[in-house]
């Protein structure tokens, strides 16, 4: 039986590992923001809860698109999120979220650079789109933080 013909673009193991790291982080924040959305408290939390819900859904979509890309290259997407931190006060929650978005921005810049190096335009473009959204999330959480 002939071997299955692989994807046109060949990428490095390093890029595939970065994609799986990205998936683990997206899973983490999707769950983290969802539970923060459930556990918010106080009057200020009222203004924050819808934002948490909508960003949680965006993160889940990121996880899915990245997983599709990884699977296309023959990788198996991880089911394990990086450690989730919900926090007990709104201030604890949002200050953690600011850090997680900062981490996402840094990681995705690395992914973009590696995809570029590997000549993988599709992954590069995909992550440029995602990066824009993570910068927005960072800005949203950083702005909310000012009033907590
Ligand atoms: Fe994301
Ligand atoms: Fe994000």
PDB file of N, CA and C in Angstrom, residues 39-139:
ATOM      1  N   UNK A  39     -17.822  32.639  38.309  1.00  0.00           N
ATOM      2  CA  UNK A  39     -17.531  32.923  39.718  1.00  0.00           C
ATOM      3  C   UNK A  39     -17.310  34.402  40.039  1.00  0.00           C
ATOM      4  N   UNK A  40     -17.578  35.271  39.092  1.00  0.00           N
ATOM      5  CA  UNK A  40     -17.357  36.693  39.343  1.00  0.00           C
ATOM      6  C   UNK A  40     -18.189  37.141  40.554  1.00  0.00           C
ATOM      7  N   UNK A  41     -17.742  38.219  41.186  1.00  0.00           N
ATOM      8  CA  UNK A  41     -18.512  38.723  42.313  1.00  0.00           C
ATOM      9  C   UNK A  41     -18.418  40.226  42.400  1.00  0.00           C
ATOM     10  N   UNK A  42     -19.297  40.826  43.169  1.00  0.00           N
ATOM     11  CA  UNK A  42     -19.248  42.262  43.423  1.00  0.00           C
ATOM     12  C   UNK A  42     -19.858  43.076  42.299  1.00  0.00           C
ATOM     13  N   UNK A  43     -20.065  44.335  42.602  1.00  0.00           N
ATOM     14  CA  UNK A  43     -20.715  45.237  41.636  1.00  0.00           C
ATOM     15  C   UNK A  43     -19.858  45.403  40.396  1.00  0.00           C
ATOM     16  N   UNK A  44     -18.539  45.495  40.595  1.00  0.00           N
ATOM     17  CA  UNK A  44     -17.641  45.694  39.449  1.00  0.00           C
ATOM     18  C   UNK A  44     -17.633  44.475  38.528  1.00  0.00           C
ATOM     19  N   UNK A  45     -17.814  43.302  39.138  1.00  0.00           N
ATOM     20  CA  UNK A  45     -17.848  42.073  38.347  1.00  0.00           C
ATOM     21  C   UNK A  45     -18.952  42.087  37.312  1.00  0.00           C
ATOM     22  N   UNK A  46     -19.988  42.840  37.603  1.00  0.00           N
ATOM     23  CA  UNK A  46     -21.126  42.924  36.696  1.00  0.00           C
ATOM     24  C   UNK A  46     -20.704  43.461  35.331  1.00  0.00           C
ATOM     25  N   UNK A  47     -19.774  44.404  35.352  1.00  0.00           N
ATOM     26  CA  UNK A  47     -19.309  45.018  34.110  1.00  0.00           C
ATOM     27  C   UNK A  47     -18.348  44.098  33.358  1.00  0.00           C
ATOM     28  N   UNK A  48     -17.771  43.141  34.053  1.00  0.00           N
ATOM     29  CA  UNK A  48     -16.682  42.330  33.506  1.00  0.00           C
ATOM     30  C   UNK A  48     -17.175  40.994  32.964  1.00  0.00           C
ATOM     31  N   UNK A  49     -18.273  40.496  33.522  1.00  0.00           N
ATOM     32  CA  UNK A  49     -18.667  39.110  33.255  1.00  0.00           C
ATOM     33  C   UNK A  49     -18.944  38.817  31.775  1.00  0.00           C
ATOM     34  N   UNK A  50     -19.609  39.731  31.068  1.00  0.00           N
ATOM     35  CA  UNK A  50     -19.927  39.455  29.658  1.00  0.00           C
ATOM     36  C   UNK A  50     -18.672  39.416  28.807  1.00  0.00           C
ATOM     37  N   UNK A  51     -17.732  40.272  29.174  1.00  0.00           N
ATOM     38  CA  UNK A  51     -16.442  40.310  28.481  1.00  0.00           C
ATOM     39  C   UNK A  51     -15.720  38.976  28.656  1.00  0.00           C
ATOM     40  N   UNK A  52     -15.725  38.446  29.874  1.00  0.00           N
ATOM     41  CA  UNK A  52     -15.076  37.157  30.145  1.00  0.00           C
ATOM     42  C   UNK A  52     -15.714  36.052  29.322  1.00  0.00           C
ATOM     43  N   UNK A  53     -17.019  36.081  29.230  1.00  0.00           N
ATOM     44  CA  UNK A  53     -17.716  35.040  28.478  1.00  0.00           C
ATOM     45  C   UNK A  53     -17.339  35.115  27.001  1.00  0.00           C
ATOM     46  N   UNK A  54     -17.378  36.291  26.447  1.00  0.00           N
ATOM     47  CA  UNK A  54     -17.113  36.408  25.020  1.00  0.00           C
ATOM     48  C   UNK A  54     -15.649  36.101  24.688  1.00  0.00           C
ATOM     49  N   UNK A  55     -14.730  36.492  25.559  1.00  0.00           N
ATOM     50  CA  UNK A  55     -13.315  36.171  25.305  1.00  0.00           C
ATOM     51  C   UNK A  55     -13.079  34.671  25.463  1.00  0.00           C
ATOM     52  N   UNK A  56     -13.738  34.024  26.425  1.00  0.00           N
ATOM     53  CA  UNK A  56     -13.604  32.568  26.595  1.00  0.00           C
ATOM     54  C   UNK A  56     -13.981  31.841  25.302  1.00  0.00           C
ATOM     55  N   UNK A  57     -15.046  32.290  24.672  1.00  0.00           N
ATOM     56  CA  UNK A  57     -15.499  31.647  23.421  1.00  0.00           C
ATOM     57  C   UNK A  57     -14.473  31.868  22.304  1.00  0.00           C
ATOM     58  N   UNK A  58     -13.932  33.088  22.232  1.00  0.00           N
ATOM     59  CA  UNK A  58     -12.890  33.374  21.236  1.00  0.00           C
ATOM     60  C   UNK A  58     -11.692  32.449  21.430  1.00  0.00           C
ATOM     61  N   UNK A  59     -11.282  32.237  22.681  1.00  0.00           N
ATOM     62  CA  UNK A  59     -10.114  31.385  22.959  1.00  0.00           C
ATOM     63  C   UNK A  59     -10.385  29.940  22.528  1.00  0.00           C
ATOM     64  N   UNK A  60     -11.618  29.499  22.713  1.00  0.00           N
ATOM     65  CA  UNK A  60     -11.948  28.141  22.299  1.00  0.00           C
ATOM     66  C   UNK A  60     -11.841  28.011  20.779  1.00  0.00           C
ATOM     67  N   UNK A  61     -12.269  29.037  20.073  1.00  0.00           N
ATOM     68  CA  UNK A  61     -12.147  29.031  18.610  1.00  0.00           C
ATOM     69  C   UNK A  61     -10.678  29.036  18.182  1.00  0.00           C
ATOM     70  N   UNK A  62      -9.852  29.774  18.932  1.00  0.00           N
ATOM     71  CA  UNK A  62      -8.412  29.760  18.633  1.00  0.00           C
ATOM     72  C   UNK A  62      -7.872  28.343  18.778  1.00  0.00           C
ATOM     73  N   UNK A  63      -8.238  27.685  19.889  1.00  0.00           N
ATOM     74  CA  UNK A  63      -7.754  26.317  20.138  1.00  0.00           C
ATOM     75  C   UNK A  63      -8.135  25.421  18.964  1.00  0.00           C
ATOM     76  N   UNK A  64      -9.353  25.569  18.501  1.00  0.00           N
ATOM     77  CA  UNK A  64      -9.827  24.717  17.409  1.00  0.00           C
ATOM     78  C   UNK A  64      -9.055  24.983  16.110  1.00  0.00           C
ATOM     79  N   UNK A  65      -8.871  26.243  15.736  1.00  0.00           N
ATOM     80  CA  UNK A  65      -8.158  26.503  14.472  1.00  0.00           C
ATOM     81  C   UNK A  65      -6.710  26.055  14.549  1.00  0.00           C
ATOM     82  N   UNK A  66      -6.077  26.260  15.689  1.00  0.00           N
ATOM     83  CA  UNK A  66      -4.679  25.838  15.807  1.00  0.00           C
ATOM     84  C   UNK A  66      -4.597  24.305  15.749  1.00  0.00           C
ATOM     85  N   UNK A  67      -5.550  23.637  16.395  1.00  0.00           N
ATOM     86  CA  UNK A  67      -5.577  22.167  16.387  1.00  0.00           C
ATOM     87  C   UNK A  67      -5.771  21.643  14.966  1.00  0.00           C
ATOM     88  N   UNK A  68      -6.609  22.315  14.197  1.00  0.00           N
ATOM     89  CA  UNK A  68      -6.815  21.897  12.804  1.00  0.00           C
ATOM     90  C   UNK A  68      -5.533  22.010  11.997  1.00  0.00           C
ATOM     91  N   UNK A  69      -4.824  23.084  12.253  1.00  0.00           N
ATOM     92  CA  UNK A  69      -3.555  23.305  11.534  1.00  0.00           C
ATOM     93  C   UNK A  69      -2.536  22.233  11.933  1.00  0.00           C
ATOM     94  N   UNK A  70      -2.434  21.948  13.215  1.00  0.00           N
ATOM     95  CA  UNK A  70      -1.494  20.937  13.700  1.00  0.00           C
ATOM     96  C   UNK A  70      -1.841  19.559  13.136  1.00  0.00           C
ATOM     97  N   UNK A  71      -3.110  19.246  13.129  1.00  0.00           N
ATOM     98  CA  UNK A  71      -3.564  17.933  12.654  1.00  0.00           C
ATOM     99  C   UNK A  71      -3.277  17.778  11.169  1.00  0.00           C
ATOM    100  N   UNK A  72      -3.412  18.859  10.433  1.00  0.00           N
ATOM    101  CA  UNK A  72      -3.095  18.878   8.998  1.00  0.00           C
ATOM    102  C   UNK A  72      -1.644  18.443   8.763  1.00  0.00           C
ATOM    103  N   UNK A  73      -0.782  18.840   9.666  1.00  0.00           N
ATOM    104  CA  UNK A  73       0.641  18.471   9.537  1.00  0.00           C
ATOM    105  C   UNK A  73       0.937  17.090  10.130  1.00  0.00           C
ATOM    106  N   UNK A  74      -0.087  16.398  10.574  1.00  0.00           N
ATOM    107  CA  UNK A  74       0.118  15.061  11.122  1.00  0.00           C
ATOM    108  C   UNK A  74       0.352  15.029  12.619  1.00  0.00           C
ATOM    109  N   UNK A  75       0.241  16.179  13.288  1.00  0.00           N
ATOM    110  CA  UNK A  75       0.408  16.231  14.751  1.00  0.00           C
ATOM    111  C   UNK A  75      -0.905  15.909  15.443  1.00  0.00           C
ATOM    112  N   UNK A  76      -0.799  15.485  16.698  1.00  0.00           N
ATOM    113  CA  UNK A  76      -2.000  15.212  17.493  1.00  0.00           C
ATOM    114  C   UNK A  76      -2.162  16.319  18.530  1.00  0.00           C
ATOM    115  N   UNK A  77      -3.272  17.060  18.445  1.00  0.00           N
ATOM    116  CA  UNK A  77      -3.475  18.162  19.392  1.00  0.00           C
ATOM    117  C   UNK A  77      -3.603  17.670  20.840  1.00  0.00           C
ATOM    118  N   UNK A  78      -2.920  18.354  21.738  1.00  0.00           N
ATOM    119  CA  UNK A  78      -2.986  18.003  23.156  1.00  0.00           C
ATOM    120  C   UNK A  78      -4.392  18.259  23.719  1.00  0.00           C
ATOM    121  N   UNK A  79      -4.754  17.479  24.729  1.00  0.00           N
ATOM    122  CA  UNK A  79      -6.027  17.708  25.421  1.00  0.00           C
ATOM    123  C   UNK A  79      -5.770  18.345  26.782  1.00  0.00           C
ATOM    124  N   UNK A  80      -4.471  18.584  27.095  1.00  0.00           N
ATOM    125  CA  UNK A  80      -4.122  19.081  28.433  1.00  0.00           C
ATOM    126  C   UNK A  80      -3.860  20.580  28.439  1.00  0.00           C
ATOM    127  N   UNK A  81      -4.675  21.315  29.167  1.00  0.00           N
ATOM    128  CA  UNK A  81      -4.411  22.755  29.295  1.00  0.00           C
ATOM    129  C   UNK A  81      -3.195  23.021  30.180  1.00  0.00           C
ATOM    130  N   UNK A  82      -2.514  24.118  29.981  1.00  0.00           N
ATOM    131  CA  UNK A  82      -1.502  24.567  30.950  1.00  0.00           C
ATOM    132  C   UNK A  82      -2.279  24.936  32.237  1.00  0.00           C
ATOM    133  N   UNK A  83      -1.594  25.022  33.398  1.00  0.00           N
ATOM    134  CA  UNK A  83      -2.315  25.206  34.662  1.00  0.00           C
ATOM    135  C   UNK A  83      -3.289  26.390  34.654  1.00  0.00           C
ATOM    136  N   UNK A  84      -4.493  26.093  35.126  1.00  0.00           N
ATOM    137  CA  UNK A  84      -5.580  27.078  35.139  1.00  0.00           C
ATOM    138  C   UNK A  84      -5.588  27.796  36.487  1.00  0.00           C
ATOM    139  N   UNK A  85      -5.725  29.109  36.443  1.00  0.00           N
ATOM    140  CA  UNK A  85      -5.806  29.886  37.673  1.00  0.00           C
ATOM    141  C   UNK A  85      -7.074  30.727  37.624  1.00  0.00           C
ATOM    142  N   UNK A  86      -8.038  30.406  38.461  1.00  0.00           N
ATOM    143  CA  UNK A  86      -9.301  31.154  38.426  1.00  0.00           C
ATOM    144  C   UNK A  86      -9.220  32.400  39.302  1.00  0.00           C
ATOM    145  N   UNK A  87      -8.681  32.255  40.536  1.00  0.00           N
ATOM    146  CA  UNK A  87      -8.607  33.393  41.451  1.00  0.00           C
ATOM    147  C   UNK A  87      -9.895  33.521  42.236  1.00  0.00           C
ATOM    148  N   UNK A  88      -9.845  34.252  43.378  1.00  0.00           N
ATOM    149  CA  UNK A  88     -11.074  34.349  44.165  1.00  0.00           C
ATOM    150  C   UNK A  88     -11.677  35.748  44.141  1.00  0.00           C
ATOM    151  N   UNK A  89     -10.845  36.767  43.996  1.00  0.00           N
ATOM    152  CA  UNK A  89     -11.416  38.110  43.861  1.00  0.00           C
ATOM    153  C   UNK A  89     -11.296  38.531  42.397  1.00  0.00           C
ATOM    154  N   UNK A  90     -12.088  39.510  42.050  1.00  0.00           N
ATOM    155  CA  UNK A  90     -12.069  40.004  40.670  1.00  0.00           C
ATOM    156  C   UNK A  90     -10.675  40.534  40.301  1.00  0.00           C
ATOM    157  N   UNK A  91     -10.048  41.177  41.279  1.00  0.00           N
ATOM    158  CA  UNK A  91      -8.719  41.725  41.048  1.00  0.00           C
ATOM    159  C   UNK A  91      -7.713  40.612  40.756  1.00  0.00           C
ATOM    160  N   UNK A  92      -7.807  39.524  41.541  1.00  0.00           N
ATOM    161  CA  UNK A  92      -6.927  38.364  41.303  1.00  0.00           C
ATOM    162  C   UNK A  92      -7.174  37.780  39.918  1.00  0.00           C
ATOM    163  N   UNK A  93      -8.438  37.678  39.565  1.00  0.00           N
ATOM    164  CA  UNK A  93      -8.793  37.095  38.269  1.00  0.00           C
ATOM    165  C   UNK A  93      -8.209  37.909  37.124  1.00  0.00           C
ATOM    166  N   UNK A  94      -8.518  39.192  37.125  1.00  0.00           N
ATOM    167  CA  UNK A  94      -8.144  40.018  35.973  1.00  0.00           C
ATOM    168  C   UNK A  94      -6.636  40.245  35.908  1.00  0.00           C
ATOM    169  N   UNK A  95      -5.971  40.319  37.067  1.00  0.00           N
ATOM    170  CA  UNK A  95      -4.518  40.531  36.989  1.00  0.00           C
ATOM    171  C   UNK A  95      -3.836  39.279  36.423  1.00  0.00           C
ATOM    172  N   UNK A  96      -4.375  38.088  36.729  1.00  0.00           N
ATOM    173  CA  UNK A  96      -3.853  36.872  36.117  1.00  0.00           C
ATOM    174  C   UNK A  96      -4.111  36.882  34.598  1.00  0.00           C
ATOM    175  N   UNK A  97      -5.275  37.336  34.214  1.00  0.00           N
ATOM    176  CA  UNK A  97      -5.649  37.332  32.796  1.00  0.00           C
ATOM    177  C   UNK A  97      -4.753  38.269  31.979  1.00  0.00           C
ATOM    178  N   UNK A  98      -4.401  39.405  32.587  1.00  0.00           N
ATOM    179  CA  UNK A  98      -3.483  40.330  31.903  1.00  0.00           C
ATOM    180  C   UNK A  98      -2.172  39.602  31.604  1.00  0.00           C
ATOM    181  N   UNK A  99      -1.673  38.848  32.605  1.00  0.00           N
ATOM    182  CA  UNK A  99      -0.406  38.114  32.429  1.00  0.00           C
ATOM    183  C   UNK A  99      -0.540  37.035  31.368  1.00  0.00           C
ATOM    184  N   UNK A 100      -1.658  36.332  31.381  1.00  0.00           N
ATOM    185  CA  UNK A 100      -1.843  35.254  30.405  1.00  0.00           C
ATOM    186  C   UNK A 100      -1.925  35.786  28.975  1.00  0.00           C
ATOM    187  N   UNK A 101      -2.530  36.948  28.815  1.00  0.00           N
ATOM    188  CA  UNK A 101      -2.596  37.531  27.469  1.00  0.00           C
ATOM    189  C   UNK A 101      -1.215  38.015  27.026  1.00  0.00           C
ATOM    190  N   UNK A 102      -0.456  38.511  27.997  1.00  0.00           N
ATOM    191  CA  UNK A 102       0.915  38.930  27.700  1.00  0.00           C
ATOM    192  C   UNK A 102       1.734  37.716  27.237  1.00  0.00           C
ATOM    193  N   UNK A 103       1.560  36.589  27.943  1.00  0.00           N
ATOM    194  CA  UNK A 103       2.242  35.351  27.557  1.00  0.00           C
ATOM    195  C   UNK A 103       1.822  34.900  26.161  1.00  0.00           C
ATOM    196  N   UNK A 104       0.543  35.023  25.860  1.00  0.00           N
ATOM    197  CA  UNK A 104       0.043  34.623  24.541  1.00  0.00           C
ATOM    198  C   UNK A 104       0.703  35.479  23.452  1.00  0.00           C
ATOM    199  N   UNK A 105       0.754  36.779  23.694  1.00  0.00           N
ATOM    200  CA  UNK A 105       1.365  37.687  22.710  1.00  0.00           C
ATOM    201  C   UNK A 105       2.823  37.278  22.458  1.00  0.00           C
ATOM    202  N   UNK A 106       3.564  37.016  23.547  1.00  0.00           N
ATOM    203  CA  UNK A 106       4.973  36.634  23.397  1.00  0.00           C
ATOM    204  C   UNK A 106       5.127  35.309  22.667  1.00  0.00           C
ATOM    205  N   UNK A 107       4.296  34.324  23.021  1.00  0.00           N
ATOM    206  CA  UNK A 107       4.373  33.012  22.388  1.00  0.00           C
ATOM    207  C   UNK A 107       4.014  33.102  20.899  1.00  0.00           C
ATOM    208  N   UNK A 108       2.991  33.873  20.567  1.00  0.00           N
ATOM    209  CA  UNK A 108       2.539  33.915  19.173  1.00  0.00           C
ATOM    210  C   UNK A 108       3.508  34.680  18.284  1.00  0.00           C
ATOM    211  N   UNK A 109       4.245  35.598  18.876  1.00  0.00           N
ATOM    212  CA  UNK A 109       5.307  36.255  18.104  1.00  0.00           C
ATOM    213  C   UNK A 109       6.368  35.228  17.733  1.00  0.00           C
ATOM    214  N   UNK A 110       6.627  34.314  18.664  1.00  0.00           N
ATOM    215  CA  UNK A 110       7.592  33.237  18.399  1.00  0.00           C
ATOM    216  C   UNK A 110       7.077  32.306  17.307  1.00  0.00           C
ATOM    217  N   UNK A 111       5.800  31.967  17.390  1.00  0.00           N
ATOM    218  CA  UNK A 111       5.199  31.077  16.383  1.00  0.00           C
ATOM    219  C   UNK A 111       5.293  31.724  14.999  1.00  0.00           C
ATOM    220  N   UNK A 112       4.980  33.013  14.934  1.00  0.00           N
ATOM    221  CA  UNK A 112       5.020  33.731  13.659  1.00  0.00           C
ATOM    222  C   UNK A 112       6.439  33.707  13.076  1.00  0.00           C
ATOM    223  N   UNK A 113       7.426  33.959  13.927  1.00  0.00           N
ATOM    224  CA  UNK A 113       8.827  33.961  13.463  1.00  0.00           C
ATOM    225  C   UNK A 113       9.228  32.577  12.958  1.00  0.00           C
ATOM    226  N   UNK A 114       8.810  31.539  13.672  1.00  0.00           N
ATOM    227  CA  UNK A 114       9.178  30.168  13.289  1.00  0.00           C
ATOM    228  C   UNK A 114       8.468  29.769  11.996  1.00  0.00           C
ATOM    229  N   UNK A 115       7.194  30.126  11.873  1.00  0.00           N
ATOM    230  CA  UNK A 115       6.428  29.801  10.663  1.00  0.00           C
ATOM    231  C   UNK A 115       7.065  30.482   9.454  1.00  0.00           C
ATOM    232  N   UNK A 116       7.515  31.696   9.653  1.00  0.00           N
ATOM    233  CA  UNK A 116       8.183  32.455   8.602  1.00  0.00           C
ATOM    234  C   UNK A 116       9.453  31.727   8.175  1.00  0.00           C
ATOM    235  N   UNK A 117      10.220  31.310   9.160  1.00  0.00           N
ATOM    236  CA  UNK A 117      11.470  30.586   8.914  1.00  0.00           C
ATOM    237  C   UNK A 117      11.213  29.287   8.148  1.00  0.00           C
ATOM    238  N   UNK A 118      10.104  28.615   8.475  1.00  0.00           N
ATOM    239  CA  UNK A 118       9.760  27.346   7.832  1.00  0.00           C
ATOM    240  C   UNK A 118       9.059  27.530   6.481  1.00  0.00           C
ATOM    241  N   UNK A 119       8.802  28.784   6.101  1.00  0.00           N
ATOM    242  CA  UNK A 119       8.120  29.054   4.839  1.00  0.00           C
ATOM    243  C   UNK A 119       6.639  28.672   4.872  1.00  0.00           C
ATOM    244  N   UNK A 120       6.072  28.667   6.073  1.00  0.00           N
ATOM    245  CA  UNK A 120       4.670  28.288   6.232  1.00  0.00           C
ATOM    246  C   UNK A 120       3.815  29.552   6.368  1.00  0.00           C
ATOM    247  N   UNK A 121       3.406  30.068   5.200  1.00  0.00           N
ATOM    248  CA  UNK A 121       2.656  31.331   5.140  1.00  0.00           C
ATOM    249  C   UNK A 121       1.292  31.231   5.817  1.00  0.00           C
ATOM    250  N   UNK A 122       0.649  30.077   5.681  1.00  0.00           N
ATOM    251  CA  UNK A 122      -0.705  29.921   6.223  1.00  0.00           C
ATOM    252  C   UNK A 122      -0.707  30.052   7.740  1.00  0.00           C
ATOM    253  N   UNK A 123       0.230  29.344   8.369  1.00  0.00           N
ATOM    254  CA  UNK A 123       0.309  29.423   9.836  1.00  0.00           C
ATOM    255  C   UNK A 123       0.687  30.844  10.259  1.00  0.00           C
ATOM    256  N   UNK A 124       1.594  31.446   9.510  1.00  0.00           N
ATOM    257  CA  UNK A 124       2.015  32.806   9.854  1.00  0.00           C
ATOM    258  C   UNK A 124       0.814  33.759   9.825  1.00  0.00           C
ATOM    259  N   UNK A 125       0.044  33.698   8.724  1.00  0.00           N
ATOM    260  CA  UNK A 125      -1.117  34.592   8.588  1.00  0.00           C
ATOM    261  C   UNK A 125      -2.165  34.316   9.665  1.00  0.00           C
ATOM    262  N   UNK A 126      -2.369  33.028   9.953  1.00  0.00           N
ATOM    263  CA  UNK A 126      -3.339  32.650  10.961  1.00  0.00           C
ATOM    264  C   UNK A 126      -2.960  33.244  12.322  1.00  0.00           C
ATOM    265  N   UNK A 127      -1.681  33.136  12.658  1.00  0.00           N
ATOM    266  CA  UNK A 127      -1.235  33.630  13.966  1.00  0.00           C
ATOM    267  C   UNK A 127      -1.169  35.149  14.015  1.00  0.00           C
ATOM    268  N   UNK A 128      -1.002  35.790  12.867  1.00  0.00           N
ATOM    269  CA  UNK A 128      -1.041  37.250  12.882  1.00  0.00           C
ATOM    270  C   UNK A 128      -2.446  37.725  13.234  1.00  0.00           C
ATOM    271  N   UNK A 129      -3.444  37.014  12.707  1.00  0.00           N
ATOM    272  CA  UNK A 129      -4.846  37.301  13.030  1.00  0.00           C
ATOM    273  C   UNK A 129      -5.102  37.069  14.522  1.00  0.00           C
ATOM    274  N   UNK A 130      -4.651  35.908  15.010  1.00  0.00           N
ATOM    275  CA  UNK A 130      -4.876  35.558  16.424  1.00  0.00           C
ATOM    276  C   UNK A 130      -4.139  36.551  17.331  1.00  0.00           C
ATOM    277  N   UNK A 131      -2.915  36.888  16.954  1.00  0.00           N
ATOM    278  CA  UNK A 131      -2.109  37.825  17.747  1.00  0.00           C
ATOM    279  C   UNK A 131      -2.845  39.149  17.956  1.00  0.00           C
ATOM    280  N   UNK A 132      -3.471  39.631  16.872  1.00  0.00           N
ATOM    281  CA  UNK A 132      -4.226  40.888  16.941  1.00  0.00           C
ATOM    282  C   UNK A 132      -5.303  40.780  18.032  1.00  0.00           C
ATOM    283  N   UNK A 133      -5.971  39.635  18.052  1.00  0.00           N
ATOM    284  CA  UNK A 133      -7.046  39.442  19.035  1.00  0.00           C
ATOM    285  C   UNK A 133      -6.500  39.328  20.459  1.00  0.00           C
ATOM    286  N   UNK A 134      -5.335  38.683  20.606  1.00  0.00           N
ATOM    287  CA  UNK A 134      -4.740  38.573  21.953  1.00  0.00           C
ATOM    288  C   UNK A 134      -4.309  39.959  22.448  1.00  0.00           C
ATOM    289  N   UNK A 135      -3.826  40.785  21.533  1.00  0.00           N
ATOM    290  CA  UNK A 135      -3.468  42.158  21.937  1.00  0.00           C
ATOM    291  C   UNK A 135      -4.702  42.925  22.408  1.00  0.00           C
ATOM    292  N   UNK A 136      -5.817  42.696  21.722  1.00  0.00           N
ATOM    293  CA  UNK A 136      -7.091  43.300  22.139  1.00  0.00           C
ATOM    294  C   UNK A 136      -7.512  42.810  23.526  1.00  0.00           C
ATOM    295  N   UNK A 137      -7.368  41.501  23.746  1.00  0.00           N
ATOM    296  CA  UNK A 137      -7.738  40.949  25.059  1.00  0.00           C
ATOM    297  C   UNK A 137      -6.873  41.580  26.144  1.00  0.00           C
ATOM    298  N   UNK A 138      -5.587  41.673  25.856  1.00  0.00           N
ATOM    299  CA  UNK A 138      -4.663  42.259  26.819  1.00  0.00           C
ATOM    300  C   UNK A 138      -5.097  43.682  27.149  1.00  0.00           C
ATOM    301  N   UNK A 139      -5.432  44.424  26.117  1.00  0.00           N
ATOM    302  CA  UNK A 139      -5.858  45.808  26.288  1.00  0.00           C
ATOM    303  C   UNK A 139      -7.149  45.873  27.122  1.00  0.00           C
TER     304      UNK A 139
END
